[in-house]
């Protein structure tokens, strides 16, 4: 029986589909992590969370698994190299990681370490990113690809990087940039390698489709491309043009879009190469998707191809075009970052309060003195059946509106209003049960169902930890990490701590559709109930903001040996209240001085004594070091 329940949980949350071999459910009903992409090494997520509690790491926190990062990076590298071997491709892979996907030092440190064996490089798009990236001593043949708009300082730093022995390529976004590079090269007597970003006619698919096409923000159109080639030739720098680059968007959902863009880009490469330029690289940009919902479809949070299929199509098409043009094949540069980073991080938090709709009818009995409409509602509840539930539901709506009007006019007591709510929700629940079994499709009942879920208040900020859910309706897999050997008929939405109505998660992944509630247990009063947000390793930390002054969360970097033993768990503290306030230009000494002035004024007025003044001042100074999220409580509050 328990095995059946566990399999039901696997199906309910879809973990075997979106987990990509990195996550599953144990026979004990807890989420397991498979850091090497197979079940030979399994780590119980709940035990890591228990360890975090023991060492007093407060929720919310991110768990990082560097081995997942290394495994995923190797999977992608092997897919391309496997395709090159299969098609006897005469070129190499020189992949780079886009810094913008996750700039956290802890992450980049592990990425660079894992990437050395693959001659893995870095891609940057701003001066701060280039400045940080150049501090890493990566493989001398690995690339530093510089995209984005550039000023003189950016370009001069890239020239200095070449003097440091870095393999830098400045990708041109406009001819004015190129003119500055040419002039600077004349001034210093040498030039860095140069790439041209092509603005393709082809587009990607999904949320970032506008990244490609002739109306896209970046890249050179055909006229600008010819002008750039002329400028390089005139300056005697034809041999410095080494790369053609394009990018049609992140999270590409359809493989046919990849094929179309690849044919066009390969043709651009071949034509320019044959005109006498020294091209060595074709940069295919990023875009390998992550299957967030496990559906393996062209839905915007999924993709309809495997990584191996992606690699096979890229290699085959480039080779085919180059063969038809009778020119050498290029080294392939891939800038995919989402597919590399997403899986390695899990956000963990705990539920602090559950607000349930309605209440227990037995505890809210109707008395003879209550308004007669309450009695009519009870009768409706008794007589409702599968044939009349729509009519009786409409009656319930009318009763509810009449009672709230009576309350507003002063003809109803607060206790009667509460009873009305309890009966109304009981009527809704009964009507929904009949509706689900009726085979009918009624919009009002579909809307009603969305409003019947419990509200689970969790200790985190969506704005800080999963901002893409608010900005682009991104869906992340979410599920409890324990009690998966217990069935539950409770469903809920997840509310965060922010004082913002947008801070409510009410869309969840599903293979067939988007769910508007999540199956959750009613937490037990004597134990914490933890929820995991999965595949959050790409973009979320870079995009997170300090809405309501909630800062970056705590982290635990979990290192696991091939024998399945945890070699170390490193704690990285999140931002405390003082750090967040300083970001907003508050000064510690000014805050303390203001508190001190107000407290001493109250001492002088005899409101408090000097001892109490000192106690509060000490607490104020200590508060700067406090974690901004809720402290752990010994018992859970269930309201409703």
mmCIF file of C-alpha atoms in Angstrom, residues 30-180:
data_model
loop_
_atom_site.group_PDB
_atom_site.id
_atom_site.type_symbol
_atom_site.label_atom_id
_atom_site.label_comp_id
_atom_site.label_asym_id
_atom_site.label_seq_id
_atom_site.Cartn_x
_atom_site.Cartn_y
_atom_site.Cartn_z
ATOM 1 C CA UNK A 30 11.107 11.841 1.195
ATOM 2 C CA UNK A 31 12.643 13.641 -1.774
ATOM 3 C CA UNK A 32 15.999 12.213 -2.832
ATOM 4 C CA UNK A 33 18.795 13.939 -4.729
ATOM 5 C CA UNK A 34 20.830 11.958 -7.288
ATOM 6 C CA UNK A 35 23.880 14.206 -7.757
ATOM 7 C CA UNK A 36 25.409 12.104 -10.539
ATOM 8 C CA UNK A 37 22.194 11.743 -12.519
ATOM 9 C CA UNK A 38 21.487 8.148 -11.520
ATOM 10 C CA UNK A 39 20.071 6.365 -8.467
ATOM 11 C CA UNK A 40 23.350 4.675 -7.551
ATOM 12 C CA UNK A 41 24.081 7.615 -5.230
ATOM 13 C CA UNK A 42 21.054 8.995 -3.401
ATOM 14 C CA UNK A 43 20.987 11.726 -0.748
ATOM 15 C CA UNK A 44 17.900 12.255 1.423
ATOM 16 C CA UNK A 45 16.926 15.924 1.153
ATOM 17 C CA UNK A 46 15.111 15.816 4.484
ATOM 18 C CA UNK A 47 18.301 14.731 6.271
ATOM 19 C CA UNK A 48 20.185 17.692 4.827
ATOM 20 C CA UNK A 49 17.409 19.982 6.037
ATOM 21 C CA UNK A 50 17.595 18.365 9.497
ATOM 22 C CA UNK A 51 21.334 19.038 9.493
ATOM 23 C CA UNK A 52 20.648 22.661 8.600
ATOM 24 C CA UNK A 53 18.345 22.887 11.609
ATOM 25 C CA UNK A 54 21.008 21.386 13.875
ATOM 26 C CA UNK A 55 23.617 23.941 12.818
ATOM 27 C CA UNK A 56 21.003 26.712 13.130
ATOM 28 C CA UNK A 57 20.753 27.702 9.463
ATOM 29 C CA UNK A 58 17.437 29.513 9.218
ATOM 30 C CA UNK A 59 14.901 29.136 6.453
ATOM 31 C CA UNK A 60 14.598 30.065 3.706
ATOM 32 C CA UNK A 61 17.845 28.704 2.298
ATOM 33 C CA UNK A 62 19.233 27.473 -0.989
ATOM 34 C CA UNK A 63 20.845 24.060 -1.265
ATOM 35 C CA UNK A 64 23.545 23.948 -3.927
ATOM 36 C CA UNK A 65 24.779 20.653 -5.340
ATOM 37 C CA UNK A 66 28.045 21.222 -7.259
ATOM 38 C CA UNK A 67 27.995 17.596 -8.414
ATOM 39 C CA UNK A 68 24.700 18.195 -10.237
ATOM 40 C CA UNK A 69 26.294 21.206 -11.894
ATOM 41 C CA UNK A 70 29.295 19.127 -12.934
ATOM 42 C CA UNK A 71 27.106 16.264 -14.175
ATOM 43 C CA UNK A 72 24.829 18.530 -16.203
ATOM 44 C CA UNK A 73 27.770 20.400 -17.726
ATOM 45 C CA UNK A 74 29.354 17.094 -18.705
ATOM 46 C CA UNK A 75 26.058 15.827 -20.190
ATOM 47 C CA UNK A 76 25.860 18.813 -22.539
ATOM 48 C CA UNK A 77 29.540 18.616 -23.485
ATOM 49 C CA UNK A 78 29.228 14.878 -24.172
ATOM 50 C CA UNK A 79 26.134 15.405 -26.313
ATOM 51 C CA UNK A 80 27.998 17.764 -28.653
ATOM 52 C CA UNK A 81 31.157 15.697 -28.723
ATOM 53 C CA UNK A 82 29.130 12.557 -29.347
ATOM 54 C CA UNK A 83 27.454 14.262 -32.313
ATOM 55 C CA UNK A 84 30.851 15.384 -33.641
ATOM 56 C CA UNK A 85 32.151 11.822 -33.480
ATOM 57 C CA UNK A 86 29.025 10.396 -35.101
ATOM 58 C CA UNK A 87 29.116 12.805 -38.041
ATOM 59 C CA UNK A 88 32.960 12.900 -38.189
ATOM 60 C CA UNK A 89 32.849 16.643 -37.680
ATOM 61 C CA UNK A 90 36.176 18.389 -38.227
ATOM 62 C CA UNK A 91 35.942 20.953 -35.444
ATOM 63 C CA UNK A 92 35.812 21.267 -31.669
ATOM 64 C CA UNK A 93 33.391 22.504 -29.022
ATOM 65 C CA UNK A 94 34.370 25.681 -27.143
ATOM 66 C CA UNK A 95 31.400 26.320 -24.872
ATOM 67 C CA UNK A 96 31.125 29.336 -22.562
ATOM 68 C CA UNK A 97 28.867 30.080 -19.603
ATOM 69 C CA UNK A 98 26.883 33.361 -19.668
ATOM 70 C CA UNK A 99 27.777 35.224 -16.486
ATOM 71 C CA UNK A 100 24.310 36.814 -16.288
ATOM 72 C CA UNK A 101 22.632 33.447 -15.650
ATOM 73 C CA UNK A 102 24.095 33.163 -12.158
ATOM 74 C CA UNK A 103 26.795 35.556 -10.960
ATOM 75 C CA UNK A 104 27.066 34.179 -7.404
ATOM 76 C CA UNK A 105 30.744 33.628 -6.622
ATOM 77 C CA UNK A 106 30.076 30.250 -4.982
ATOM 78 C CA UNK A 107 28.429 29.085 -8.193
ATOM 79 C CA UNK A 108 31.030 30.501 -10.601
ATOM 80 C CA UNK A 109 33.860 29.022 -8.507
ATOM 81 C CA UNK A 110 32.431 25.521 -8.913
ATOM 82 C CA UNK A 111 31.544 26.108 -12.558
ATOM 83 C CA UNK A 112 35.111 27.142 -13.415
ATOM 84 C CA UNK A 113 36.490 24.173 -11.498
ATOM 85 C CA UNK A 114 34.209 21.735 -13.345
ATOM 86 C CA UNK A 115 34.824 23.434 -16.688
ATOM 87 C CA UNK A 116 38.594 23.122 -16.803
ATOM 88 C CA UNK A 117 38.488 19.582 -18.142
ATOM 89 C CA UNK A 118 36.183 20.767 -20.948
ATOM 90 C CA UNK A 119 38.179 23.918 -21.883
ATOM 91 C CA UNK A 120 35.050 25.762 -20.770
ATOM 92 C CA UNK A 121 34.997 29.550 -20.967
ATOM 93 C CA UNK A 122 32.906 32.511 -19.825
ATOM 94 C CA UNK A 123 30.608 34.940 -21.632
ATOM 95 C CA UNK A 124 30.071 38.475 -20.337
ATOM 96 C CA UNK A 125 27.914 41.388 -21.399
ATOM 97 C CA UNK A 126 28.919 44.248 -19.090
ATOM 98 C CA UNK A 127 32.027 45.851 -17.606
ATOM 99 C CA UNK A 128 31.416 44.465 -14.092
ATOM 100 C CA UNK A 129 30.938 40.961 -15.503
ATOM 101 C CA UNK A 130 34.156 41.179 -17.544
ATOM 102 C CA UNK A 131 36.058 42.566 -14.558
ATOM 103 C CA UNK A 132 34.903 39.678 -12.347
ATOM 104 C CA UNK A 133 35.357 37.005 -15.020
ATOM 105 C CA UNK A 134 38.949 37.945 -15.798
ATOM 106 C CA UNK A 135 39.897 37.170 -12.197
ATOM 107 C CA UNK A 136 39.357 33.468 -12.967
ATOM 108 C CA UNK A 137 42.378 31.550 -14.176
ATOM 109 C CA UNK A 138 40.629 29.318 -16.687
ATOM 110 C CA UNK A 139 42.172 27.071 -19.351
ATOM 111 C CA UNK A 140 44.381 29.221 -21.655
ATOM 112 C CA UNK A 141 42.474 28.017 -24.734
ATOM 113 C CA UNK A 142 39.073 28.689 -23.171
ATOM 114 C CA UNK A 143 37.225 31.711 -24.517
ATOM 115 C CA UNK A 144 36.172 34.967 -22.906
ATOM 116 C CA UNK A 145 33.330 36.062 -25.202
ATOM 117 C CA UNK A 146 32.412 39.738 -24.727
ATOM 118 C CA UNK A 147 28.869 40.546 -25.856
ATOM 119 C CA UNK A 148 26.665 43.554 -25.162
ATOM 120 C CA UNK A 149 27.104 47.261 -25.728
ATOM 121 C CA UNK A 150 30.614 48.491 -24.952
ATOM 122 C CA UNK A 151 32.226 51.792 -24.044
ATOM 123 C CA UNK A 152 35.916 52.709 -24.179
ATOM 124 C CA UNK A 153 36.648 51.334 -20.688
ATOM 125 C CA UNK A 154 35.073 47.977 -21.544
ATOM 126 C CA UNK A 155 37.108 47.716 -24.758
ATOM 127 C CA UNK A 156 40.362 48.831 -23.128
ATOM 128 C CA UNK A 157 39.902 46.233 -20.380
ATOM 129 C CA UNK A 158 39.498 43.550 -23.054
ATOM 130 C CA UNK A 159 42.771 44.674 -24.667
ATOM 131 C CA UNK A 160 44.478 44.456 -21.257
ATOM 132 C CA UNK A 161 43.043 40.956 -20.849
ATOM 133 C CA UNK A 162 44.786 39.890 -24.049
ATOM 134 C CA UNK A 163 48.079 41.093 -22.540
ATOM 135 C CA UNK A 164 47.290 38.832 -19.573
ATOM 136 C CA UNK A 165 47.146 35.885 -21.985
ATOM 137 C CA UNK A 166 43.355 35.640 -22.048
ATOM 138 C CA UNK A 167 41.643 34.293 -25.152
ATOM 139 C CA UNK A 168 39.285 37.271 -25.562
ATOM 140 C CA UNK A 169 36.801 37.823 -28.396
ATOM 141 C CA UNK A 170 35.040 41.195 -28.638
ATOM 142 C CA UNK A 171 31.705 40.600 -30.366
ATOM 143 C CA UNK A 172 30.579 43.711 -32.236
ATOM 144 C CA UNK A 173 27.038 44.986 -31.635
ATOM 145 C CA UNK A 174 27.438 48.143 -33.775
ATOM 146 C CA UNK A 175 29.869 49.704 -36.228
ATOM 147 C CA UNK A 176 30.718 52.558 -33.834
ATOM 148 C CA UNK A 177 32.147 49.952 -31.432
ATOM 149 C CA UNK A 178 34.211 48.533 -34.230
ATOM 150 C CA UNK A 179 35.574 51.949 -35.172
ATOM 151 C CA UNK A 180 36.749 52.517 -31.608
#
